[in-house]
PDB file of C-alpha atoms in Angstrom:
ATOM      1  CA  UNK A 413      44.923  15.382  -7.970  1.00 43.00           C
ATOM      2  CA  UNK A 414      42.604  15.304  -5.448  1.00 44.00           C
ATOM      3  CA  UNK A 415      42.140  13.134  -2.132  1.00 44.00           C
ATOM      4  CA  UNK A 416      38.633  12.583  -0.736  1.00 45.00           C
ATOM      5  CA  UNK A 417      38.928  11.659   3.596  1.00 43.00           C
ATOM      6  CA  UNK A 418      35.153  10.626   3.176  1.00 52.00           C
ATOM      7  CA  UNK A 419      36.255   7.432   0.778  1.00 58.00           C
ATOM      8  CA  UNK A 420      33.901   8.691  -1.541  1.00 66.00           C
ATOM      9  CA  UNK A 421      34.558   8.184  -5.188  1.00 72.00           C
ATOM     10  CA  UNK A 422      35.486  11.571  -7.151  1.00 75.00           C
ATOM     11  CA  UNK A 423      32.968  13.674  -8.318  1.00 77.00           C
ATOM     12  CA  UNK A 424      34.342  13.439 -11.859  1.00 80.00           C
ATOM     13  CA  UNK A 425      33.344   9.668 -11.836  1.00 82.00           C
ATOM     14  CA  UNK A 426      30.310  10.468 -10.751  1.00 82.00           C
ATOM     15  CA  UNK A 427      29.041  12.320 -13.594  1.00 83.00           C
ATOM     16  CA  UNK A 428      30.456  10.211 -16.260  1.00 85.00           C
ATOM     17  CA  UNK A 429      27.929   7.344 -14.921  1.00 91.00           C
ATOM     18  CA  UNK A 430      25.236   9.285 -12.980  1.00 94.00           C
ATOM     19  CA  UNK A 431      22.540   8.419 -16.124  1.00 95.00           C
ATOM     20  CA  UNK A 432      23.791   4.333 -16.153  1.00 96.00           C
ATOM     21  CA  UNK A 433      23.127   4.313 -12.649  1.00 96.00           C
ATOM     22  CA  UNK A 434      20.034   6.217 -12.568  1.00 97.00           C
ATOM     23  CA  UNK A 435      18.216   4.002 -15.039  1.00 98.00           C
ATOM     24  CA  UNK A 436      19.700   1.316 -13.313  1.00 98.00           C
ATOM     25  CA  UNK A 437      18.082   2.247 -10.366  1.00 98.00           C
ATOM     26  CA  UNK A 438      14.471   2.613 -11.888  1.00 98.00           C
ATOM     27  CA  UNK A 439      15.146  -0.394 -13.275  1.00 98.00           C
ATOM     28  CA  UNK A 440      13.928  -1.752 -10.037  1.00 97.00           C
ATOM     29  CA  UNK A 441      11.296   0.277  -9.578  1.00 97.00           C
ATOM     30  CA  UNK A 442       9.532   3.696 -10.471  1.00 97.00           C
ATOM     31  CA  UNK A 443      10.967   6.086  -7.662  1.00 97.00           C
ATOM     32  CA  UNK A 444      10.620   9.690  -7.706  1.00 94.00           C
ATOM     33  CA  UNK A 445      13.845  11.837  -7.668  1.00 94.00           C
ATOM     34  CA  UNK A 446      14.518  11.875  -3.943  1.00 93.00           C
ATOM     35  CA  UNK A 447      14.215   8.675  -4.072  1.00 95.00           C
ATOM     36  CA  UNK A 448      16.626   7.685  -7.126  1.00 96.00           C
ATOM     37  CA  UNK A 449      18.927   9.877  -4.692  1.00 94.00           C
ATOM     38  CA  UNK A 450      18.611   7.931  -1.928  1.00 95.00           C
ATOM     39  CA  UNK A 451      18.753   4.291  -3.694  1.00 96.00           C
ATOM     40  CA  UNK A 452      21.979   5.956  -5.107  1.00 94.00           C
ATOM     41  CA  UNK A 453      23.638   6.753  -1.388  1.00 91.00           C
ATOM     42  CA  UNK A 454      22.769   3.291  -0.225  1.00 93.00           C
ATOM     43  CA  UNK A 455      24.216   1.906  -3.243  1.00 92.00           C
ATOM     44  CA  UNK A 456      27.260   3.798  -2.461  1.00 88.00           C
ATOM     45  CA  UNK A 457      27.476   6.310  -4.517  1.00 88.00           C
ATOM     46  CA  UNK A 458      27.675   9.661  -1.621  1.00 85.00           C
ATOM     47  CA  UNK A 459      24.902  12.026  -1.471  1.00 86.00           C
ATOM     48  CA  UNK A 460      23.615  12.997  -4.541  1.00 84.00           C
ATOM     49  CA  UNK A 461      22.032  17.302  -4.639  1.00 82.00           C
ATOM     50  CA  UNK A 462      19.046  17.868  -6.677  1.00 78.00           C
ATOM     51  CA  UNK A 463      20.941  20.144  -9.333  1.00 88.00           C
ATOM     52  CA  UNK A 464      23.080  17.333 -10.090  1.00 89.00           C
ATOM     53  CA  UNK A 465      20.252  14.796 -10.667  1.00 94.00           C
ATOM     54  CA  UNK A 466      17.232  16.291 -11.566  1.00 94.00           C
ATOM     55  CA  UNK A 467      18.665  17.332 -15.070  1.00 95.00           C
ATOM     56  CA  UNK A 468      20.283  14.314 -15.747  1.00 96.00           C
ATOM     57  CA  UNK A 469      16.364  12.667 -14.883  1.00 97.00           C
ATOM     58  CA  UNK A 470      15.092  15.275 -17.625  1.00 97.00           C
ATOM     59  CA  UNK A 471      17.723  14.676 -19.988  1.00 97.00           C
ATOM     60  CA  UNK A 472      16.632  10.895 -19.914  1.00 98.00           C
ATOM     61  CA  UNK A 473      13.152  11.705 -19.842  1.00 98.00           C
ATOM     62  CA  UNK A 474      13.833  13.978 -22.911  1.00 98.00           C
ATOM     63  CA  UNK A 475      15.999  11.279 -24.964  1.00 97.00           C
ATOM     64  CA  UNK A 476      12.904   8.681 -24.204  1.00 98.00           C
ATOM     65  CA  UNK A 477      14.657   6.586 -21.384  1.00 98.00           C
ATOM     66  CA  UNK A 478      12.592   7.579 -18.506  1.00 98.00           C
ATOM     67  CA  UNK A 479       8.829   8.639 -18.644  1.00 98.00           C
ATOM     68  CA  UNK A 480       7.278  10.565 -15.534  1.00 97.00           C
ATOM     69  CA  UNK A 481       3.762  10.981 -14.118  1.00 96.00           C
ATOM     70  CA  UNK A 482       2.686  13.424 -11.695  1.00 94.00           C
ATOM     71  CA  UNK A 483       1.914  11.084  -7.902  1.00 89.00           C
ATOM     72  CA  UNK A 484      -0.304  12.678  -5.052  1.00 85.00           C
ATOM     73  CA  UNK A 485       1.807  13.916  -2.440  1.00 74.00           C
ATOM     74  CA  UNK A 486       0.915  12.544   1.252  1.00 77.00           C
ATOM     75  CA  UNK A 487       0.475  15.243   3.494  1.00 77.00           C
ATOM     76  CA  UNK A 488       2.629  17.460   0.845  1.00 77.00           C
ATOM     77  CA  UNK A 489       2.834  18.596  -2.889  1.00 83.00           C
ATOM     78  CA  UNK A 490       3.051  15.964  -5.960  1.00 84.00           C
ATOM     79  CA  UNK A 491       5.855  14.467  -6.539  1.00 91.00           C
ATOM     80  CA  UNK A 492       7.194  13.393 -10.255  1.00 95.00           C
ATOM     81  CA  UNK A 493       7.680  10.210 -10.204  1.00 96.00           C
ATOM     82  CA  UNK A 494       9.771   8.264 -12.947  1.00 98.00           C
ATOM     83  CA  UNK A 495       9.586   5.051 -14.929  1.00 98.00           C
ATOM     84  CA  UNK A 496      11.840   3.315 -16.867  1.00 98.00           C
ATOM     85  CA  UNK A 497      10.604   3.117 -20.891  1.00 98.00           C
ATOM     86  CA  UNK A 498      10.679   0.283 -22.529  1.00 98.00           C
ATOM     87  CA  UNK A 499      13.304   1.959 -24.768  1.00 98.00           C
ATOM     88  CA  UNK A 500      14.879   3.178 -21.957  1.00 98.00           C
ATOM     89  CA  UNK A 501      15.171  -0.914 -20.768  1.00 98.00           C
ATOM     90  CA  UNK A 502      16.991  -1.596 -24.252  1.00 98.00           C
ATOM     91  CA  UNK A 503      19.137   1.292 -23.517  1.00 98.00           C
ATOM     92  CA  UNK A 504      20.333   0.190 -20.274  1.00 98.00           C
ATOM     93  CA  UNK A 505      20.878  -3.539 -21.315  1.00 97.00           C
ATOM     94  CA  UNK A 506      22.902  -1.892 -24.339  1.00 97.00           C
ATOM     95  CA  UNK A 507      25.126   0.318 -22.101  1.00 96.00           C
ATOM     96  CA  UNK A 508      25.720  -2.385 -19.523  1.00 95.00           C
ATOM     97  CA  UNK A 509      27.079  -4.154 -22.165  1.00 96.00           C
ATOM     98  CA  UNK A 510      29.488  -1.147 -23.113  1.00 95.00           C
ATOM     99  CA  UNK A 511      29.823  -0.220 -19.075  1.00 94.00           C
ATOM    100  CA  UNK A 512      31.151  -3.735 -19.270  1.00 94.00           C
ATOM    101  CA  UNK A 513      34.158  -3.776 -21.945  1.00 95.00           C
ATOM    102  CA  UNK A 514      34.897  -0.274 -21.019  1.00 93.00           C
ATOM    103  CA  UNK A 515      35.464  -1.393 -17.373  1.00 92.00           C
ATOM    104  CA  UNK A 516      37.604  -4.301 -18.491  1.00 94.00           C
ATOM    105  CA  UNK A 517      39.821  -1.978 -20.498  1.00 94.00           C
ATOM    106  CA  UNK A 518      40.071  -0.065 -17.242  1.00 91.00           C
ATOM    107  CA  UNK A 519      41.117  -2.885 -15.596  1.00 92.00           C
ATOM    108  CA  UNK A 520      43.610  -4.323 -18.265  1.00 91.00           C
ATOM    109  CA  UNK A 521      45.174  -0.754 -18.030  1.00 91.00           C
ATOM    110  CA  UNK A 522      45.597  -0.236 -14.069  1.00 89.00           C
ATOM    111  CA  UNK A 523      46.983  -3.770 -13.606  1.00 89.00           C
ATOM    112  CA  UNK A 524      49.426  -4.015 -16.061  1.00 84.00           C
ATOM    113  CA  UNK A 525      50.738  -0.388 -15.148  1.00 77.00           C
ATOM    114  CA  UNK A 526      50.081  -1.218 -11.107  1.00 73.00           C
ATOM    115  CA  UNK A 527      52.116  -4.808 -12.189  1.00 68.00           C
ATOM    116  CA  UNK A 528      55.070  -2.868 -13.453  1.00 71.00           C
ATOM    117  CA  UNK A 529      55.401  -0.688 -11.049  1.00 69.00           C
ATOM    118  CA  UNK A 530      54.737   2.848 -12.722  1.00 61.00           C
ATOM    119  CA  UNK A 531      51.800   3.032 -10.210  1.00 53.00           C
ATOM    120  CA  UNK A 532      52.775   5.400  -7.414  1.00 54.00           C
TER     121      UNK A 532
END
Protein backbone atom coordinates (compact mmCIF):
# COMPACT_ATOMS: atom_id res chain seq x y z
CA UNK A 1 0.00 0.00 0.00
CA UNK A 2 0.92 3.20 -0.80
CA UNK A 3 0.61 6.74 1.02
CA UNK A 4 0.44 9.92 -1.08
CA UNK A 5 1.79 13.36 1.37
CA UNK A 6 0.29 15.48 -1.58
CA UNK A 7 -3.53 14.21 -0.60
CA UNK A 8 -3.83 13.30 -4.00
CA UNK A 9 -5.98 10.37 -4.87
CA UNK A 10 -3.91 7.16 -6.14
CA UNK A 11 -2.93 6.91 -9.47
CA UNK A 12 -4.72 3.56 -9.79
CA UNK A 13 -8.08 5.48 -9.29
CA UNK A 14 -7.19 7.68 -11.61
CA UNK A 15 -7.11 5.56 -14.55
CA UNK A 16 -10.09 3.53 -13.80
CA UNK A 17 -12.19 6.95 -14.31
CA UNK A 18 -9.85 9.20 -16.38
CA UNK A 19 -12.42 8.61 -19.68
CA UNK A 20 -15.84 9.37 -17.23
CA UNK A 21 -14.21 12.39 -16.25
CA UNK A 22 -12.86 13.46 -19.44
CA UNK A 23 -16.18 13.39 -21.25
CA UNK A 24 -17.50 14.84 -18.33
CA UNK A 25 -15.43 17.62 -18.71
CA UNK A 26 -16.24 18.32 -22.50
CA UNK A 27 -19.45 17.98 -21.49
CA UNK A 28 -19.17 21.58 -20.62
CA UNK A 29 -17.48 22.64 -23.31
CA UNK A 30 -15.14 21.71 -26.36
CA UNK A 31 -11.55 22.19 -24.78
CA UNK A 32 -8.49 21.05 -26.34
CA UNK A 33 -6.26 18.54 -24.40
CA UNK A 34 -4.33 20.97 -22.23
CA UNK A 35 -7.20 22.19 -21.42
CA UNK A 36 -9.29 18.92 -20.41
CA UNK A 37 -5.96 18.71 -18.21
CA UNK A 38 -6.32 21.67 -16.58
CA UNK A 39 -10.32 21.56 -15.96
CA UNK A 40 -9.22 18.13 -14.49
CA UNK A 41 -6.54 19.74 -11.77
CA UNK A 42 -9.06 22.34 -10.77
CA UNK A 43 -11.58 19.76 -10.40
CA UNK A 44 -9.23 18.00 -8.20
CA UNK A 45 -8.04 15.43 -9.79
CA UNK A 46 -3.70 16.31 -9.54
CA UNK A 47 -1.88 17.09 -12.60
CA UNK A 48 -2.68 15.13 -15.34
CA UNK A 49 0.83 14.38 -18.20
CA UNK A 50 0.00 14.27 -21.76
CA UNK A 51 0.88 10.41 -22.15
CA UNK A 52 -1.70 9.68 -19.72
CA UNK A 53 -4.48 11.70 -21.43
CA UNK A 54 -3.95 12.14 -24.85
CA UNK A 55 -4.61 8.34 -25.55
CA UNK A 56 -7.38 8.02 -23.45
CA UNK A 57 -8.80 11.41 -25.75
CA UNK A 58 -8.02 9.10 -28.91
CA UNK A 59 -9.42 6.09 -27.55
CA UNK A 60 -12.77 8.10 -27.10
CA UNK A 61 -12.41 9.77 -30.24
CA UNK A 62 -11.87 6.27 -31.81
CA UNK A 63 -14.97 4.50 -29.96
CA UNK A 64 -17.18 7.70 -31.29
CA UNK A 65 -17.43 9.62 -27.87
CA UNK A 66 -15.38 12.57 -28.68
CA UNK A 67 -14.94 14.15 -32.23
CA UNK A 68 -11.92 16.66 -32.83
CA UNK A 69 -11.24 19.51 -35.28
CA UNK A 70 -8.06 21.05 -35.97
CA UNK A 71 -8.31 25.18 -34.14
CA UNK A 72 -5.78 27.97 -35.29
CA UNK A 73 -3.20 28.35 -32.83
CA UNK A 74 -2.68 32.12 -31.48
CA UNK A 75 0.71 33.08 -31.81
CA UNK A 76 1.56 29.11 -31.96
CA UNK A 77 0.74 25.76 -33.81
CA UNK A 78 -3.01 24.27 -34.05
CA UNK A 79 -4.29 22.83 -31.45
CA UNK A 80 -6.90 19.68 -31.59
CA UNK A 81 -9.57 20.59 -30.05
CA UNK A 82 -12.38 18.07 -28.83
CA UNK A 83 -16.15 17.83 -28.73
CA UNK A 84 -18.35 15.75 -27.10
CA UNK A 85 -20.63 13.46 -29.81
CA UNK A 86 -23.87 13.20 -29.47
CA UNK A 87 -23.24 9.47 -28.86
CA UNK A 88 -20.64 10.29 -26.75
CA UNK A 89 -23.56 12.50 -24.56
CA UNK A 90 -25.66 9.11 -24.33
CA UNK A 91 -22.57 7.45 -23.24
CA UNK A 92 -21.81 9.64 -20.45
CA UNK A 93 -25.49 9.89 -19.15
CA UNK A 94 -25.33 5.91 -19.36
CA UNK A 95 -22.08 5.59 -17.31
CA UNK A 96 -23.09 8.18 -14.75
CA UNK A 97 -25.77 6.07 -14.16
CA UNK A 98 -23.37 2.96 -13.63
CA UNK A 99 -20.56 5.49 -11.91
CA UNK A 100 -23.55 5.88 -9.67
CA UNK A 101 -24.58 2.22 -8.33
CA UNK A 102 -21.01 1.26 -8.53
CA UNK A 103 -20.14 4.10 -6.08
CA UNK A 104 -22.97 3.13 -3.78
CA UNK A 105 -21.70 -0.44 -3.63
CA UNK A 106 -18.43 1.20 -2.67
CA UNK A 107 -19.95 2.88 -0.10
CA UNK A 108 -22.23 0.01 1.31
CA UNK A 109 -18.86 -1.95 1.46
CA UNK A 110 -16.43 0.63 3.36
CA UNK A 111 -19.11 1.49 5.94
CA UNK A 112 -20.26 -1.62 6.99
CA UNK A 113 -16.54 -2.95 7.20
CA UNK A 114 -15.35 0.76 8.71
CA UNK A 115 -18.77 0.11 11.18
CA UNK A 116 -17.39 -3.16 12.40
CA UNK A 117 -14.29 -2.31 12.96
CA UNK A 118 -12.12 -4.47 10.45
CA UNK A 119 -11.05 -1.03 9.04
CA UNK A 120 -7.52 -0.30 10.24
Amino acid sequence: MTTDATNEEPAAWLRGVIELAAAAVLAEGDRHGYAVAQRLGEAGFGRLKGGVLYPVLARLESEGVLSSTWAAGEGGPGRKVYSLTDDGARWLAAQSTRWGRFAERMDQLLSTNVQKGRAR
